[in-house]
Coordinates of N, CA and C in Angstrom, one line a residue:
M1 N 75.6 85.6 124.3 CA 75.2 87.0 123.7 C 75.5 87.0 122.2
K2 N 74.4 87.2 121.5 CA 74.5 87.3 120.0 C 74.5 88.7 119.6
L3 N 75.4 89.0 118.7 CA 75.4 90.4 118.1 C 75.2 90.3 116.6
T4 N 74.7 91.4 116.2 CA 74.5 91.5 114.7 C 75.8 92.0 114.2
K5 N 76.0 92.1 112.9 CA 77.3 92.6 112.3 C 77.4 94.2 112.7
N6 N 76.3 94.8 112.6 CA 76.4 96.2 113.0 C 76.6 96.5 114.4
E7 N 76.1 95.7 115.3 CA 76.4 95.9 116.7 C 77.7 95.6 117.0
Y8 N 78.3 94.3 116.3 CA 79.7 94.1 116.5 C 80.7 95.2 116.0
G9 N 80.3 95.7 114.9 CA 81.1 96.8 114.4 C 81.1 98.0 115.2
R10 N 80.0 98.4 115.9 CA 80.1 99.5 116.8 C 80.8 99.2 118.0
L11 N 80.7 97.9 118.5 CA 81.5 97.6 119.7 C 82.9 97.6 119.5
A12 N 83.3 97.0 118.4 CA 84.8 97.0 117.9 C 85.4 98.3 117.8
K13 N 84.5 99.2 117.3 CA 85.1 100.6 117.0 C 85.1 101.2 118.3
L14 N 84.2 101.0 119.3 CA 84.3 101.7 120.6 C 85.4 101.2 121.4
R15 N 85.8 99.9 121.2 CA 86.8 99.3 122.1 C 88.2 99.5 121.5
S16 N 88.3 99.7 120.3 CA 89.6 99.8 119.5 C 90.3 101.1 119.8
P17 N 91.5 101.0 120.1 CA 92.2 102.3 120.3 C 92.3 103.1 119.0
N18 N 92.3 104.5 119.1 CA 92.4 105.3 117.9 C 93.9 105.2 117.4
S19 N 93.8 105.2 116.2 CA 95.3 105.3 115.4 C 95.8 106.6 115.5
K20 N 97.0 106.7 115.7 CA 97.8 108.0 115.6 C 98.4 108.2 114.3
I21 N 97.6 108.2 113.3 CA 97.9 108.2 111.8 C 99.0 109.4 111.5
Y22 N 98.9 110.5 112.2 CA 99.8 111.6 111.9 C 101.1 111.3 112.4
R23 N 101.2 110.3 113.3 CA 102.6 109.9 113.7 C 103.0 108.7 113.1
N24 N 102.2 107.7 112.9 CA 102.4 106.4 112.3 C 102.9 106.5 110.8
V25 N 102.2 107.2 110.0 CA 102.6 107.3 108.6 C 104.0 107.9 108.5
P26 N 104.3 109.0 109.0 CA 105.7 109.6 108.8 C 106.8 108.6 109.4
M27 N 106.5 108.0 110.5 CA 107.5 107.0 111.1 C 107.6 105.8 110.2
A28 N 106.5 105.2 109.5 CA 106.6 104.1 108.7 C 107.4 104.6 107.5
F29 N 107.2 105.7 106.9 CA 108.0 106.2 105.8 C 109.4 106.3 106.1
L30 N 109.8 106.9 107.2 CA 111.1 107.2 107.6 C 111.9 105.9 107.8
V31 N 111.3 105.0 108.6 CA 112.0 103.7 108.9 C 112.1 102.9 107.7
G32 N 111.1 102.7 106.9 CA 111.0 101.9 105.6 C 112.1 102.5 104.6
G33 N 112.1 103.8 104.7 CA 113.2 104.5 103.8 C 114.6 104.2 104.3
L34 N 114.7 104.4 105.6 CA 116.1 104.0 106.2 C 116.6 102.6 105.9
I35 N 115.6 101.6 106.1 CA 116.0 100.2 105.7 C 116.4 100.2 104.2
C36 N 115.8 100.9 103.4 CA 116.1 101.0 102.0 C 117.5 101.5 101.8
V37 N 117.7 102.5 102.6 CA 119.1 103.3 102.5 C 120.2 102.4 102.9
V38 N 119.9 101.5 104.1 CA 120.9 100.7 104.5 C 121.1 99.6 103.4
G39 N 120.2 99.2 102.8 CA 120.3 98.2 101.6 C 121.1 98.8 100.5
Q40 N 120.9 100.0 100.2 CA 121.6 100.7 99.1 C 123.1 100.9 99.4
V41 N 123.4 101.2 100.7 CA 124.7 101.4 101.2 C 125.4 100.1 101.1
L42 N 124.7 99.0 101.7 CA 125.4 97.8 101.5 C 125.7 97.3 100.1
T43 N 124.8 97.6 99.2 CA 125.2 97.3 97.8 C 126.4 98.0 97.3
E44 N 126.4 99.3 97.5 CA 127.6 100.2 97.2 C 128.8 99.7 97.8
L45 N 128.8 99.2 99.0 CA 130.0 98.7 99.7 C 130.4 97.3 99.1
Y46 N 129.5 96.5 98.8 CA 129.9 95.3 98.1 C 130.5 95.5 96.7
K47 N 129.8 96.5 96.1 CA 130.4 96.9 94.7 C 131.8 97.4 94.8
A48 N 132.0 98.3 95.8 CA 133.3 98.9 96.0 C 134.4 97.9 96.5
A49 N 134.0 96.7 97.0 CA 134.8 95.7 97.4 C 135.1 94.7 96.2
G50 N 134.6 95.0 95.0 CA 134.8 94.2 93.8 C 133.7 93.3 93.3
A51 N 132.6 93.3 94.1 CA 131.5 92.5 93.5 C 130.8 93.1 92.4
E52 N 130.4 92.2 91.4 CA 129.7 92.7 90.2 C 128.2 93.0 90.7
E53 N 127.5 93.8 89.9 CA 126.2 94.3 90.3 C 125.2 93.2 90.9
E54 N 125.1 92.1 90.1 CA 124.2 91.1 90.5 C 124.6 90.5 91.8
L55 N 125.9 90.2 92.0 CA 126.4 89.6 93.2 C 126.2 90.6 94.3
A56 N 126.5 91.8 94.1 CA 126.3 92.8 95.1 C 124.9 92.8 95.7
G57 N 123.9 92.8 94.8 CA 122.4 92.7 95.0 C 122.2 91.4 95.8
T58 N 122.7 90.3 95.5 CA 122.4 89.1 96.2 C 123.0 89.1 97.6
L59 N 124.2 89.7 97.7 CA 125.0 89.8 99.1 C 124.0 90.8 99.9
T60 N 123.6 91.8 99.3 CA 122.7 92.7 100.1 C 121.4 92.1 100.6
S61 N 120.8 91.3 99.7 CA 119.6 90.7 100.3 C 119.9 89.6 101.4
V62 N 121.0 88.9 101.2 CA 121.4 87.9 102.2 C 121.8 88.7 103.5
S63 N 122.4 89.8 103.5 CA 122.8 90.6 104.7 C 121.6 91.2 105.3
L64 N 120.7 91.7 104.5 CA 119.5 92.3 105.2 C 118.6 91.1 105.9
V65 N 118.5 90.0 105.3 CA 117.8 88.9 105.8 C 118.5 88.5 107.3
A66 N 119.8 88.3 107.1 CA 120.6 87.9 108.3 C 120.5 88.9 109.5
L67 N 120.5 90.3 109.2 CA 120.5 91.2 110.1 C 119.1 91.4 110.7
S68 N 117.9 91.2 109.8 CA 116.7 91.1 110.3 C 116.5 90.0 111.4
A69 N 117.0 88.8 111.0 CA 116.9 87.6 111.8 C 117.5 87.7 113.0
V70 N 118.8 88.3 113.2 CA 119.5 88.6 114.4 C 118.9 89.6 115.2
L71 N 118.4 90.7 114.6 CA 117.6 91.8 115.4 C 116.3 91.2 116.0
T72 N 115.6 90.3 115.2 CA 114.4 89.5 115.7 C 114.8 88.7 116.9
G73 N 115.8 87.9 116.8 CA 116.3 87.0 117.9 C 116.7 87.9 119.1
M74 N 117.2 89.0 119.0 CA 117.6 89.8 120.1 C 116.4 90.6 120.7
G75 N 115.2 90.6 120.0 CA 114.1 91.3 120.4 C 114.0 92.8 120.1
L76 N 115.0 93.2 119.3 CA 115.0 94.5 118.9 C 114.1 94.9 117.7
Y77 N 114.0 93.9 116.8 CA 113.1 94.2 115.7 C 111.7 94.5 116.1
S78 N 111.1 93.8 117.1 CA 109.7 94.1 117.5 C 109.7 95.5 118.2
R79 N 110.8 95.9 118.9 CA 110.8 97.3 119.6 C 110.7 98.3 118.4
L80 N 111.5 98.1 117.3 CA 111.5 99.0 116.2 C 110.2 99.1 115.5
A81 N 109.6 97.9 115.4 CA 108.2 97.9 114.8 C 107.2 98.5 115.6
K82 N 107.3 98.7 116.9 CA 106.3 99.4 117.8 C 106.3 100.8 117.4
Y83 N 107.4 101.4 117.0 CA 107.6 102.8 116.7 C 107.3 103.1 115.2
A84 N 107.9 102.2 114.4 CA 107.9 102.2 112.9 C 106.7 101.7 112.2
G85 N 105.9 100.9 113.0 CA 104.7 100.3 112.3 C 104.9 99.5 111.0
A86 N 104.3 99.9 110.1 CA 104.5 99.3 108.6 C 105.7 99.5 108.0
G87 N 106.5 100.5 108.5 CA 107.9 100.8 107.9 C 108.8 99.5 107.9
T88 N 108.6 98.6 108.9 CA 109.3 97.5 109.1 C 108.9 96.4 108.3
L89 N 107.9 96.6 107.4 CA 107.4 95.5 106.6 C 108.0 95.5 105.2
V90 N 109.1 96.3 105.0 CA 109.9 96.4 103.8 C 110.2 94.9 103.5
P91 N 109.7 94.5 102.3 CA 109.5 93.0 102.0 C 110.6 92.1 102.6
I92 N 111.8 92.3 102.3 CA 112.9 91.3 102.7 C 113.0 91.2 104.2
T93 N 113.1 92.4 104.9 CA 113.4 92.4 106.3 C 112.0 92.0 107.0
G94 N 111.0 92.3 106.5 CA 109.7 92.0 107.2 C 109.5 90.5 107.1
F95 N 109.8 89.9 105.9 CA 109.6 88.4 105.7 C 110.6 87.6 106.5
A96 N 111.8 88.1 106.6 CA 112.8 87.4 107.6 C 112.2 87.4 109.0
N97 N 111.7 88.6 109.5 CA 111.1 88.7 110.8 C 110.0 87.9 111.0
A98 N 109.1 87.8 109.9 CA 107.9 86.9 110.1 C 108.3 85.4 110.0
V99 N 109.3 85.0 109.5 CA 109.8 83.7 109.6 C 110.5 83.3 111.0
V100 N 111.3 84.2 111.4 CA 112.0 84.0 112.6 C 111.2 84.0 113.8
S101 N 110.3 85.0 113.9 CA 109.4 85.1 115.1 C 108.6 83.9 115.5
P102 N 107.9 83.3 114.7 CA 107.2 82.1 115.2 C 108.2 81.0 115.6
A103 N 109.4 80.9 115.0 CA 110.3 79.8 115.3 C 110.8 80.1 116.8
L104 N 111.2 81.3 117.1 CA 111.5 81.8 118.4 C 110.4 81.6 119.5
E105 N 109.2 81.8 119.1 CA 108.2 81.7 120.0 C 107.9 80.2 120.4
F106 N 108.1 79.4 119.5 CA 107.8 77.9 119.8 C 109.1 77.1 120.0
R107 N 110.3 77.8 120.3 CA 111.5 77.0 120.5 C 111.5 76.1 121.8
T108 N 110.7 76.4 122.7 CA 110.5 75.6 123.9 C 109.9 74.2 123.7
E109 N 109.2 74.2 122.5 CA 108.7 72.8 122.1 C 109.7 71.9 121.5
G110 N 111.0 72.4 121.3 CA 112.1 71.6 120.7 C 112.4 72.0 119.4
Y111 N 113.5 71.6 118.9 CA 114.1 72.0 117.6 C 113.1 71.6 116.4
V112 N 112.7 70.4 116.5 CA 112.0 69.8 115.4 C 110.6 70.3 115.4
P113 N 109.8 69.9 116.5 CA 108.4 70.3 116.5 C 108.2 71.8 116.8
G114 N 109.0 72.4 117.4 CA 108.8 73.9 117.7 C 109.4 74.7 116.6
V115 N 110.7 74.9 116.6 CA 111.4 75.7 115.5 C 111.1 75.2 114.1
G116 N 111.4 73.8 113.9 CA 111.3 73.3 112.6 C 109.9 73.5 111.9
A117 N 109.0 73.2 112.7 CA 107.5 73.3 112.2 C 107.0 74.8 112.1
K118 N 107.2 75.5 113.1 CA 106.7 76.9 113.1 C 107.4 77.8 112.2
I119 N 108.7 77.6 111.8 CA 109.4 78.5 111.0 C 108.7 78.6 109.6
F120 N 107.9 77.5 109.3 CA 107.2 77.5 108.0 C 105.7 78.1 108.1
T121 N 105.4 78.5 109.3 CA 104.0 79.1 109.4 C 103.7 80.3 108.3
I122 N 104.8 81.2 108.1 CA 104.6 82.2 107.2 C 105.2 81.8 105.8
A123 N 106.5 81.2 106.1 CA 107.2 80.9 104.7 C 106.6 79.9 104.0
G124 N 105.9 79.0 104.5 CA 105.3 77.8 103.6 C 104.4 78.3 102.6
P125 N 103.4 79.1 102.9 CA 102.5 79.5 101.8 C 103.1 80.4 100.8
V126 N 104.1 81.2 101.2 CA 104.9 82.1 100.2 C 105.7 81.2 99.3
I127 N 106.3 80.1 99.9 CA 107.1 79.2 99.0 C 106.1 78.5 98.1
V128 N 105.0 77.9 98.6 CA 104.1 77.2 97.7 C 103.6 78.1 96.6
Y129 N 103.0 79.2 97.0 CA 102.5 80.0 95.9 C 103.5 80.5 95.0
G130 N 104.7 80.9 95.5 CA 105.8 81.2 94.5 C 106.1 80.1 93.5
L131 N 106.3 78.9 94.0 CA 106.6 77.9 93.2 C 105.4 77.6 92.2
A132 N 104.1 77.6 92.5 CA 103.1 77.5 91.8 C 103.1 78.5 90.7
A133 N 103.2 79.8 91.1 CA 103.2 80.9 90.1 C 104.5 80.8 89.1
S134 N 105.5 80.3 89.5 CA 106.7 80.2 88.6 C 106.5 79.1 87.7
A135 N 105.8 78.0 88.1 CA 105.4 76.9 87.2 C 104.5 77.4 86.1
V136 N 103.4 78.1 86.5 CA 102.4 78.6 85.6 C 103.1 79.5 84.6
Y137 N 103.9 80.5 85.1 CA 104.6 81.4 84.1 C 105.6 80.6 83.3
G138 N 106.2 79.6 83.8 CA 107.1 78.8 82.9 C 106.3 78.2 81.8
V139 N 105.2 77.6 82.0 CA 104.4 76.9 81.1 C 103.9 78.0 80.0
I140 N 103.5 79.1 80.5 CA 103.1 80.2 79.5 C 104.2 80.6 78.6
L141 N 105.4 80.8 79.2 CA 106.6 81.2 78.5 C 107.0 80.1 77.4
F142 N 106.9 78.9 77.8 CA 107.2 77.8 77.0 C 106.2 77.7 75.7
I143 N 104.9 77.8 76.0 CA 103.9 77.9 75.0 C 104.2 79.0 74.0
A144 N 104.5 80.2 74.6 CA 104.8 81.4 73.8 C 106.0 81.2 72.9
Q145 N 107.0 80.6 73.4 CA 108.3 80.4 72.7 C 108.0 79.4 71.5
M146 N 107.3 78.3 71.8 CA 106.9 77.3 70.9 C 106.1 77.9 69.7
S147 N 105.3 78.8 70.0 CA 104.3 79.3 69.0 C 105.1 80.5 68.3
G148 N 106.2 80.8 68.7 CA 107.0 82.0 68.0 C 106.6 83.3 68.4
A149 N 105.8 83.4 69.5 CA 105.3 84.8 69.9 C 106.5 85.5 70.7
V150 N 107.3 84.8 71.3 CA 108.4 85.4 71.9 C 109.7 85.0 71.3

């Protein structure tokens, strides 16, 4: 059966469930905001414990990644995502979930071929593009400094 783009679009629209936008948007906002509040509370707790601002931020990031990974491993992060939708995509927790999920899914294939390979399904491109961008920015900064512009 061959379909044109228009026919496929109509069929996809007909078969796709309707989005509950009036529920999804507020839930995403609330849960995403709650994750940010948890991060801010952690930062303040670390600072109250004597950590300097930069160290407190680093400890908060590590804590949020660890918490997200543990919740993913327990199957709780996906349950939260069902209700919160895009609210769970707050960058650091969403990234941790995206890295841990494929690793858990393929753990039956063994630690190296399953967990070891699949953990980089999402992380790999982020690392590659992050390193490439930092190299380009470094070269631009070096040239700017050598020319006296900075």
